[in-house]
Coordinates of C-alpha atoms in Angstrom, one line a residue:
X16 CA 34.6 36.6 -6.1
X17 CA 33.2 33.8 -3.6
X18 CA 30.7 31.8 -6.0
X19 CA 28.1 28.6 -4.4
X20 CA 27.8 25.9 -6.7
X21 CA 26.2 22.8 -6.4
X22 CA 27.0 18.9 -7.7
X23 CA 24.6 16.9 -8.4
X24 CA 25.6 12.7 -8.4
X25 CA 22.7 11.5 -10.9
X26 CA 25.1 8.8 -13.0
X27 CA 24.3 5.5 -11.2
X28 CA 21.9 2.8 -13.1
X29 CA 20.9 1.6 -9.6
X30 CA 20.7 -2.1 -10.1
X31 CA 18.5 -2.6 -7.1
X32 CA 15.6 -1.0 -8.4
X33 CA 15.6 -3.6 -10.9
X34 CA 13.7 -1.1 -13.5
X35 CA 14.7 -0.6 -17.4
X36 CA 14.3 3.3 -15.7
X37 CA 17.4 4.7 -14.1
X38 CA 17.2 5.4 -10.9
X39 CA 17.3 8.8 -10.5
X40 CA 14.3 9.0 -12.7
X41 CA 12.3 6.8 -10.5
X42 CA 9.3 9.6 -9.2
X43 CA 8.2 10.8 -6.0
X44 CA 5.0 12.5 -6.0
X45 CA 4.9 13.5 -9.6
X46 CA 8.6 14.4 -10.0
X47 CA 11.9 12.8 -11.1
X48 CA 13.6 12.2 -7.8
X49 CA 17.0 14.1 -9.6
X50 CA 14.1 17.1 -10.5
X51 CA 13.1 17.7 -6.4
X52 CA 16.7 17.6 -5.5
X53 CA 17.8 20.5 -8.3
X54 CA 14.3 22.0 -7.6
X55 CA 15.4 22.2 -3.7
X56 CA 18.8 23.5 -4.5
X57 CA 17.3 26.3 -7.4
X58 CA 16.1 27.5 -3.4
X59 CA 19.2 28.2 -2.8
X60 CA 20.3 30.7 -5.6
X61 CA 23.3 28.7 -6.6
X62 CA 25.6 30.6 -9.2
X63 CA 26.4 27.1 -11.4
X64 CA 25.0 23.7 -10.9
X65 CA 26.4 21.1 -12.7
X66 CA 25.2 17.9 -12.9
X67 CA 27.3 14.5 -13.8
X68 CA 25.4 12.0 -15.6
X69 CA 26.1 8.0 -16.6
X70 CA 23.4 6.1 -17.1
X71 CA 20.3 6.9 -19.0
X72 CA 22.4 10.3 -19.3
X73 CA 20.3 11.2 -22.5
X74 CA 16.9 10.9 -20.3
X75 CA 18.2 12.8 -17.3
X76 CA 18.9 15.3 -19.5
X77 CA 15.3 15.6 -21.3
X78 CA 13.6 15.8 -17.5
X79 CA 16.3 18.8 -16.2
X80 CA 17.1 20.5 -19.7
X81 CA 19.1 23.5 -19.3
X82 CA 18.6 24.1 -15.8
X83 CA 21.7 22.3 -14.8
X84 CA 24.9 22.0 -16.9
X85 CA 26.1 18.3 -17.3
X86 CA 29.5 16.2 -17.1
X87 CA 29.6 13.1 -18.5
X88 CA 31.1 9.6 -16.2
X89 CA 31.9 7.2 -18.6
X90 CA 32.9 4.8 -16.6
X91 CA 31.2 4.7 -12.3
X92 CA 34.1 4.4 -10.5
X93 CA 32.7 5.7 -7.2
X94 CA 31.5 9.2 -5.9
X95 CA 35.3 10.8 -5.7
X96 CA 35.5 10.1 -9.4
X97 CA 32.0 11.5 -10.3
X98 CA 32.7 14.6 -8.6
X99 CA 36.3 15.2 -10.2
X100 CA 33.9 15.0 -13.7
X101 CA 33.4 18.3 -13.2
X102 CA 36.7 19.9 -12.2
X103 CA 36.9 21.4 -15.9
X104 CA 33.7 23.4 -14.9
X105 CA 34.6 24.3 -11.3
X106 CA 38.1 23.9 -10.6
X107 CA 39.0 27.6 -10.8
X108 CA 36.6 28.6 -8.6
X109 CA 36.4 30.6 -5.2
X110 CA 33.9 29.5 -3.0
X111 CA 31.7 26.9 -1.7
X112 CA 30.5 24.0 -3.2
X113 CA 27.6 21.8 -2.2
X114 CA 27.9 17.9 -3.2
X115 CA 24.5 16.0 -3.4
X116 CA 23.3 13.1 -4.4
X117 CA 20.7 12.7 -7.1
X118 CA 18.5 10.2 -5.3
X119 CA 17.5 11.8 -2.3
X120 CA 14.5 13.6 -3.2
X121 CA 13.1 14.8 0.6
X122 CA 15.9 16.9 0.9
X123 CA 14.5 20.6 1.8
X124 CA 16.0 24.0 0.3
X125 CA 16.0 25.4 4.0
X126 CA 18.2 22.2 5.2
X127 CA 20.7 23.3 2.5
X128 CA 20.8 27.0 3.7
X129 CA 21.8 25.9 7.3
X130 CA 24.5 23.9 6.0
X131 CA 25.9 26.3 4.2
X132 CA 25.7 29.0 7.2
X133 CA 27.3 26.0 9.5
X134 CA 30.1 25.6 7.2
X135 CA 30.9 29.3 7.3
X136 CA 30.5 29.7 10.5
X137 CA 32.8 27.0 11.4
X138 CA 35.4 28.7 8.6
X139 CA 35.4 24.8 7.7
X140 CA 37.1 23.6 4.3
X141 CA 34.9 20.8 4.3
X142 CA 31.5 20.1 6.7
X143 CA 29.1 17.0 6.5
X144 CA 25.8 16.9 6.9
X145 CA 24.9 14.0 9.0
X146 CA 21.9 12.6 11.1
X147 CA 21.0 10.1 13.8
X148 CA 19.9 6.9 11.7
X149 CA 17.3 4.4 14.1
X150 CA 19.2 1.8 11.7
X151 CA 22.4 3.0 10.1
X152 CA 22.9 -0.1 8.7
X153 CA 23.9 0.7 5.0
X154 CA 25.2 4.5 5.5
X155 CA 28.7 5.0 5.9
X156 CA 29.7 5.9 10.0
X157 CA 30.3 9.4 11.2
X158 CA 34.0 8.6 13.2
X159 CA 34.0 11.2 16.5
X160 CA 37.1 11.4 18.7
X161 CA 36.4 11.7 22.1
X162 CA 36.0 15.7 22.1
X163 CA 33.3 15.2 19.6
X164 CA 35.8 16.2 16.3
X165 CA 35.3 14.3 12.9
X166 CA 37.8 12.0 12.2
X167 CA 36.7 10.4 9.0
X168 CA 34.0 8.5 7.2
X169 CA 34.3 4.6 7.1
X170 CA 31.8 2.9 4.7
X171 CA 29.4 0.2 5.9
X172 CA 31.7 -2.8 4.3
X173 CA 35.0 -1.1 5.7
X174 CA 33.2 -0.4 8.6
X175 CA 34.8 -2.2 12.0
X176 CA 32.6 -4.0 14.2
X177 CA 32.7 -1.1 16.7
X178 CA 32.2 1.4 14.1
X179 CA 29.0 -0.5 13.0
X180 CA 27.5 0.4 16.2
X181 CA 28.1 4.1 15.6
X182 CA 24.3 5.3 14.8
X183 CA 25.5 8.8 13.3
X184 CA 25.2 8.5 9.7
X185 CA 26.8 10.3 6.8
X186 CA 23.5 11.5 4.4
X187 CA 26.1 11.8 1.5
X188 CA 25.5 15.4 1.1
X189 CA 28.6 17.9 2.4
X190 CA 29.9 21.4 1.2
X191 CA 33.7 22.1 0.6
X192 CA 35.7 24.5 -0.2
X193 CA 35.7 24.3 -3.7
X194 CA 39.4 24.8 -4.7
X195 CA 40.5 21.9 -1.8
X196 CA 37.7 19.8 -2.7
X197 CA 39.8 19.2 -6.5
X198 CA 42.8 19.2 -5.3
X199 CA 42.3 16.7 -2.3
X200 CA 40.6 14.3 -4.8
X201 CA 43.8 14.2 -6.8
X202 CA 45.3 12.2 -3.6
X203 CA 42.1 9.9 -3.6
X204 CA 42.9 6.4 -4.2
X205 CA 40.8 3.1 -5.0
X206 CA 42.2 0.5 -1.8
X207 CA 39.1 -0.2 -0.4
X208 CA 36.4 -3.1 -0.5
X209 CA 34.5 -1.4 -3.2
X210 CA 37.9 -0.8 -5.5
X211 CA 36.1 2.6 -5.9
X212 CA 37.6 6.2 -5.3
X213 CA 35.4 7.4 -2.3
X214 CA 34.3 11.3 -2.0
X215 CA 34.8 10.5 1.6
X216 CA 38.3 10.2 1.6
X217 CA 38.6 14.0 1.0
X218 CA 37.7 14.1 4.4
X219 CA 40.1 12.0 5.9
X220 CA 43.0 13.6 3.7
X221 CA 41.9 17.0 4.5
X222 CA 41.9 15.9 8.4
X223 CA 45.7 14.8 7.6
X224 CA 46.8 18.5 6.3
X225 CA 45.1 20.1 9.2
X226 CA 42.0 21.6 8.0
X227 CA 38.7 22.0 9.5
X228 CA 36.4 19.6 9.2
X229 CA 33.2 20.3 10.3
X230 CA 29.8 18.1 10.8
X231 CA 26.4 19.6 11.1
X232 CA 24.0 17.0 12.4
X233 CA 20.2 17.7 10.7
X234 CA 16.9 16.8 13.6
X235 CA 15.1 14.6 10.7
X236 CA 16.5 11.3 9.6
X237 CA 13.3 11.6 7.0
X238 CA 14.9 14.1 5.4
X239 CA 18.2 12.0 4.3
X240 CA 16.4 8.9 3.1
X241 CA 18.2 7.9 0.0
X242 CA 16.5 5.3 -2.7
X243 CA 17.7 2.7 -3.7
X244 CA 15.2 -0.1 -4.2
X245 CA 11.4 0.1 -4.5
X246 CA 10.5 0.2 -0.6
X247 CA 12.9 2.7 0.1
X248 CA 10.7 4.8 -3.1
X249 CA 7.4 4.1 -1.2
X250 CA 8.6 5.0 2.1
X251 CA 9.9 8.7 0.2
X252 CA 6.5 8.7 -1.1
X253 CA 4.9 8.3 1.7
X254 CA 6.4 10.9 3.1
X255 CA 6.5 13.3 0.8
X256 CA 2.8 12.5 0.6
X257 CA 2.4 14.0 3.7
X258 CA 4.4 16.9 3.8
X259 CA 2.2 17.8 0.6
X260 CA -0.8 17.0 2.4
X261 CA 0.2 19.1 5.2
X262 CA 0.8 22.3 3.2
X263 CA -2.8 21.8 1.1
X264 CA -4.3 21.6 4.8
X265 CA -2.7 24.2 6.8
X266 CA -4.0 26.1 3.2
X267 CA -7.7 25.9 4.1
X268 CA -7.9 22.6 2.1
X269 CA -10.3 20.2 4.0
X270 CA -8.6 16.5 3.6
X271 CA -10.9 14.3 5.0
X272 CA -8.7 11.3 5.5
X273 CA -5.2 12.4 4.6
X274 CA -3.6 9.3 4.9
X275 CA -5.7 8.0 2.4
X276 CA -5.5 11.0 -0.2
X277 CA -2.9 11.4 -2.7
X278 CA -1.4 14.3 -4.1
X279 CA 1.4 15.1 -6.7
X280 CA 3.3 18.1 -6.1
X281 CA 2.6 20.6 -8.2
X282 CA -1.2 20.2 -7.7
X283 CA -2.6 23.4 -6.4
X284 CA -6.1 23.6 -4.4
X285 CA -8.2 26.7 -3.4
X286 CA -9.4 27.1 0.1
X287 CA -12.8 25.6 1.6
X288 CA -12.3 22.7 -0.8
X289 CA -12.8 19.7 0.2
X290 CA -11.1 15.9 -0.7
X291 CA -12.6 12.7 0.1
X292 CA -10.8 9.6 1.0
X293 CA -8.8 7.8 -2.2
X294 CA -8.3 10.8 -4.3
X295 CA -5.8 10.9 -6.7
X296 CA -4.4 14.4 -7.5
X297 CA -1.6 14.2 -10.2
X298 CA 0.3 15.9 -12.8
X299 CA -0.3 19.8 -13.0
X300 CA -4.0 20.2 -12.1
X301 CA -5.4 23.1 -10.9
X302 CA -8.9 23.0 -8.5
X303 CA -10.3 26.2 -7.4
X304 CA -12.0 27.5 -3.8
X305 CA -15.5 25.6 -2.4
X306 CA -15.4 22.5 -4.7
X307 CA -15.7 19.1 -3.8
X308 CA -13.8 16.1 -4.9
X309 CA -15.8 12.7 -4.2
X310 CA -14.3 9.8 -3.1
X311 CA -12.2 7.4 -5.4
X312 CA -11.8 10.4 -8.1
X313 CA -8.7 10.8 -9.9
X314 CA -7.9 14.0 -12.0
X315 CA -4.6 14.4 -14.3
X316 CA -3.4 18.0 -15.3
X317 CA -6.9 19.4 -15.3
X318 CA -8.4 22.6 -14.2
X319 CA -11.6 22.7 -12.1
X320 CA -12.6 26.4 -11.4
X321 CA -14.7 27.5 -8.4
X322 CA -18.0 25.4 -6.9
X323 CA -17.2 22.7 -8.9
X324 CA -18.0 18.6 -7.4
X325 CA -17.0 15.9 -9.0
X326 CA -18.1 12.2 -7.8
X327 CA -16.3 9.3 -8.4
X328 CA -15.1 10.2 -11.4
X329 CA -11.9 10.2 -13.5
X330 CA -10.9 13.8 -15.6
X331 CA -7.7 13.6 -17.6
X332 CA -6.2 17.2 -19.5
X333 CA -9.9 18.4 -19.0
X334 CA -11.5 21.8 -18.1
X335 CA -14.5 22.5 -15.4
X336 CA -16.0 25.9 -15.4
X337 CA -17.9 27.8 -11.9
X338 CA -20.9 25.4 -10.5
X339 CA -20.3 22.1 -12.7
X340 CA -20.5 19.0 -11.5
X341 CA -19.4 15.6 -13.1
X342 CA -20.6 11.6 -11.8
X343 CA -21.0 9.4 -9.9
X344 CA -18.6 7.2 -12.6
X345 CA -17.9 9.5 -15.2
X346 CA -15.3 10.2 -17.6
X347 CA -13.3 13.0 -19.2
X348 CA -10.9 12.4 -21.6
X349 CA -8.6 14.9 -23.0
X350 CA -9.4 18.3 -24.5
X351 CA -12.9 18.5 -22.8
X352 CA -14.1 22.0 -21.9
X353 CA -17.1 21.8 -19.4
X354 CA -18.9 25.0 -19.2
X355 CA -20.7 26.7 -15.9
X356 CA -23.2 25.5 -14.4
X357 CA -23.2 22.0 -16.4
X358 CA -24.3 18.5 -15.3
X359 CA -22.8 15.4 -16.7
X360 CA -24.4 12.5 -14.7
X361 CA -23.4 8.8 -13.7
X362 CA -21.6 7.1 -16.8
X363 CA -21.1 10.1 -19.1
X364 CA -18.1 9.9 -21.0
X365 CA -16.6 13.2 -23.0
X366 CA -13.9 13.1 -25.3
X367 CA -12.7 16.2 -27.3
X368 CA -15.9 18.3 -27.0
X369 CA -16.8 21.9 -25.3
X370 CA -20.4 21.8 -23.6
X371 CA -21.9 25.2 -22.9
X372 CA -23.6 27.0 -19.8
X373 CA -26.2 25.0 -18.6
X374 CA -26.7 22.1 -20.6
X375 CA -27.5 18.6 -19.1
X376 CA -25.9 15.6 -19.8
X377 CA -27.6 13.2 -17.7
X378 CA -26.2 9.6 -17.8
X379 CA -25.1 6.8 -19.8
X380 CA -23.9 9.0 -23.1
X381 CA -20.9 9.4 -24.8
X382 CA -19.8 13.0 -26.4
X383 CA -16.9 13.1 -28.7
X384 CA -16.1 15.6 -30.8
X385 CA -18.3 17.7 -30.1
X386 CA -19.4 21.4 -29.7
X387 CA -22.9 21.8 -27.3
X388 CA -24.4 25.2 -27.1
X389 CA -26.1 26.3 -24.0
X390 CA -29.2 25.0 -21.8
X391 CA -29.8 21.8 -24.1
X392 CA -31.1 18.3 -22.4
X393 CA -29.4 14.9 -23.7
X394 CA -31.2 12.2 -22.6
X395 CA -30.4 8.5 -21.5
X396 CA -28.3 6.7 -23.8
X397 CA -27.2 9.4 -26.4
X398 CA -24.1 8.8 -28.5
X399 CA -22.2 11.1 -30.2
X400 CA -21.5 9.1 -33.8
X401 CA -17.8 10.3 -34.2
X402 CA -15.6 7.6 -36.0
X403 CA -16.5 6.4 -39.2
X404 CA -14.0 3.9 -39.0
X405 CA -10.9 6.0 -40.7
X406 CA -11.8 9.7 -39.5
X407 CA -13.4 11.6 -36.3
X408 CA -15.9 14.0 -37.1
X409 CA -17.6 16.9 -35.5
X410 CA -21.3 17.4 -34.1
X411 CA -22.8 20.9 -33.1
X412 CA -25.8 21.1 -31.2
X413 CA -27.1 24.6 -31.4
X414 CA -28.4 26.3 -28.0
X415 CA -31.8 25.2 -26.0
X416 CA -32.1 21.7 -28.3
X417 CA -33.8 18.8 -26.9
X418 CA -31.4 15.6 -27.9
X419 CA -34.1 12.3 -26.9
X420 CA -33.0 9.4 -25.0
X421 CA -31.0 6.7 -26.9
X422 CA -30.4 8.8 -30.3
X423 CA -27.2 8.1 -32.4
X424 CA -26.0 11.6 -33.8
X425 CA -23.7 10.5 -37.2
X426 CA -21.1 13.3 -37.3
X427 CA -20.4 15.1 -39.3
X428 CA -23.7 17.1 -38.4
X429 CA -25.3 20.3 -37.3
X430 CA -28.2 20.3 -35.2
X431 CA -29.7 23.7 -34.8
X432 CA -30.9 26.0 -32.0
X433 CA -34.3 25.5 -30.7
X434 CA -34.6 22.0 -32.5
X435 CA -36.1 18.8 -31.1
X436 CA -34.9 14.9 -31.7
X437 CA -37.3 12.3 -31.2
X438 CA -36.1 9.5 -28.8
X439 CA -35.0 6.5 -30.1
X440 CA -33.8 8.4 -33.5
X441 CA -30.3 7.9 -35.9
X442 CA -29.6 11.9 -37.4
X443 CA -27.6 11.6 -40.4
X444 CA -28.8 14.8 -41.6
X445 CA -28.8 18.7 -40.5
X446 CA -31.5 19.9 -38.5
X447 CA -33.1 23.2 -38.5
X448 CA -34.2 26.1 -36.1
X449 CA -37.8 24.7 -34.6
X450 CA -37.4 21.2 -36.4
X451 CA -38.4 18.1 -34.6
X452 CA -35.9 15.1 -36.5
X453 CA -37.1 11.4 -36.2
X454 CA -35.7 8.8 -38.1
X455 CA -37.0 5.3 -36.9
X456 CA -39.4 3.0 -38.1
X457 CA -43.1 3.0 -37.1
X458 CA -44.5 0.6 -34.8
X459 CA -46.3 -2.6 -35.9
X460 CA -48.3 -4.5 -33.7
X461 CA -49.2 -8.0 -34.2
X462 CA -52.3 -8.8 -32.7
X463 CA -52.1 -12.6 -31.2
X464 CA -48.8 -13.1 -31.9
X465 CA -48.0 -13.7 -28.4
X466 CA -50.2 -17.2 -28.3
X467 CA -47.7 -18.6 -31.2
X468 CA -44.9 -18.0 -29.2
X469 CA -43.2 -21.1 -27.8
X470 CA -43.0 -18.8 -24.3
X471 CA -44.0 -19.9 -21.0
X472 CA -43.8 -17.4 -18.0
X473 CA -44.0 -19.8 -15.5
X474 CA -40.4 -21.6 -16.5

């Protein structure tokens, strides 16, 4: 039975990105570079993907867990010696297998597919994928004859002067025929500049024992960029920034400076939304249809339902019900539920706490651990008393309550429906149904007073 499997090169620490991070782990857009090149190839329906793993093998394996199996290089003796890593797994066989490196992460499902219907087409043993490079200088050099047939692969530092100039570039990616890819690694050998067994001497040995060799040359150079160092990462990001964008767009999402708006991959957005400049979309958040998403916000792995704006604000592992609306300059922190129809003004800060249809957090407050019932007013300058220095505590404010401007509310507490606190007041205590609470001291007024003081406006 002909079987497609897939190798994925993920062992290299990748010294140039001079990170205590291994390379491959490095992320683009909210994923593991190694996670959008198994995501890409999970496209393809492969029947066993194996990946071989060096370096940081431990925390590649924690991002892909059991989507991939894994092989173990001890030792990095070059790509020809990470793929034979896996011969136990794949040796036996029939079929294709595609070979890929872990660090190319704008590599596209569809791209795969062609090369695979090239290489059958061709009935080739082994095809590259290759591209036209605007500066190959780095790649290893497609080698043509002069009817346009592969002849090998020379590296950049075995590369002659005249095959420098060559601007057809190997991407690193190919797909052999499995049982000839092991055995023509067997014959590899390590006499080269690098002292490294190259997977691109298969080529050149199966060229020697007459086989087809086949090269399928991709339209976007994007596409291949590999990463190794941190400007080749922000150039992937960048695109891949844009090919998101693109999608959320060509959605019904309205972005209204895209080159200024970033989004991780995973985000999705209704239609008729609409993102100002300098947003920052990230982890797994969800945002819903008509809602709009002021400048300079940044939201992490939240969910804003339907109608919802939020302005200038930052919302981390939060929730927005239909019609809220959060800031300018406000904050959710994790495990906040926002009910419909809720406003939480400029400097409001929620932590922990569900706030019910209809209530109105106006500005400068802080709510933690909290449960607020429906259609209440906090004024200016409220705090929700949480901490008391060892333990967080809970506050419930029943429905319709009036909370007054610059109260301190000492959780544990229970304020009841209906109930009314005086501005200015510290509750220690419970509440009831119909209850006005104040707890400051009364007002004194000195008459004179002002005459002793040593105070003079006019300095």
């Amino acid at each position: 039975m002909s079987t497609r499997n897939t190798i994925i090169l993920a062992a290299g620490k990748g010294t140039r990105m001079k990170s205590k991070l291994y390379k491959v782990l490095h992320q683009v857009c909210g994923r593991a570079m190694v996670d959008h090149v198994l995501t890409q190839v999970e496209k393809t329906k492969m029947d066993q993907i194996v990946t071989v793993v060096g370096y940081g093998a431990e925390q590649v394996e924690a991002t892909l867990k059991d989507r991939t199996q894994y092989v173990l290089q001890k030792e990095q003796l070059g790509t020809g010696h990470a793929v034979l890593q896996t011969e136990p797994l794949l040796k036996d066989q029939e079929g294709t297998t595609l070979v890929v490196s872990g660090d190319t992460p704008l590599f596209q499902a569809s791209t795969f597919e062609k090369l695979f219907q090239y290489h059958e087409a061709k009935k080739a043993v082994a095809t590259i994928l290759t591209s036209k490079a605007p500066d190959p200088t780095g790649y290893g050099r497609i080698v043509r004859n002069d009817i346009g047939i592969v002849e090998k692969i020379v590296e950049q530092k075995d590369a002659s002067a005249e095959e420098q100039e060559i601007d057809e570039i190997n991407t690193g990616v190919y797909v052999f025929d499995n049982q000839a890819l092991f055995k023509a690694l067997h014959a590899t050998n390590n006499d080269n500049a690098q002292g490294e067994y190259y997977l691109t001497d298969v080529i050149e040995i199966l060229k020697q024992q007459g086989e087809i060799v086949a090269a399928y040359q991709m339209a976007d150079f994007e596409e291949s960029m590999g990463v190794n160092d941190r400007v080749a990462l922000s150039k992937a990001t960048k695109v891949m920034q844009r090919r998101i964008n693109e999608v959320h767009m060509r959605n019904g999402v309205t972005l209204v400076n895209p080159d200024d708006t970033y989004i991780d991959v995973d985000i999705k957005i209704g239609s008729d939304t609409i993102i100002e400049p300098g947003v920052l979309l990230k982890g797994h958040t969800v945002i819903g249809e008509n809602c709009r998403i002021g400048a300079h916000s940044e939201i992490h792995d939240s969910i804003i339902h339907d109608n919802v704006t939020v302005t200038s604000s930052f919302l981390e592992d939060s929730e927005m019900e239909d019609g809220s609306n959060i800031g300018p300059m406000s904050h959710l922190r994790p495990q906040s539920h926002i009910g419909k129809h809720v406003h939480l003004g400029n400097f409001v800060e929620v932590k922990k706490a569900t706030i019910d249809e209809g209530t109105k957090v106006g500005h400068l407050t802080y709510v933690g651990n909290a449960h607020l019932g429906k259609r209440i007013n906090v004024g200016c300058g409220v705090v929700f008393v949480n901490y008391d220095g060892a333990n967080k505590h809970d506050t419930i404010v029943g429905d319709d309550a009036f909370i007054g401007s610059n109260s301190n509310l000492v959780a544990p507490l229970t304020i009841a429906d209906h109930s009314f606190i005086a501005a200015g007041s510290t509750i220690t205590d419970a509440v009831n149904q119909y209850d006005m609470a104040i707890a400051r001291s009364r007002q004194t007024n000195k008459p004179g007073y002002f005459k002793k003081l040593p105070y003079d406006p006019e300095k």
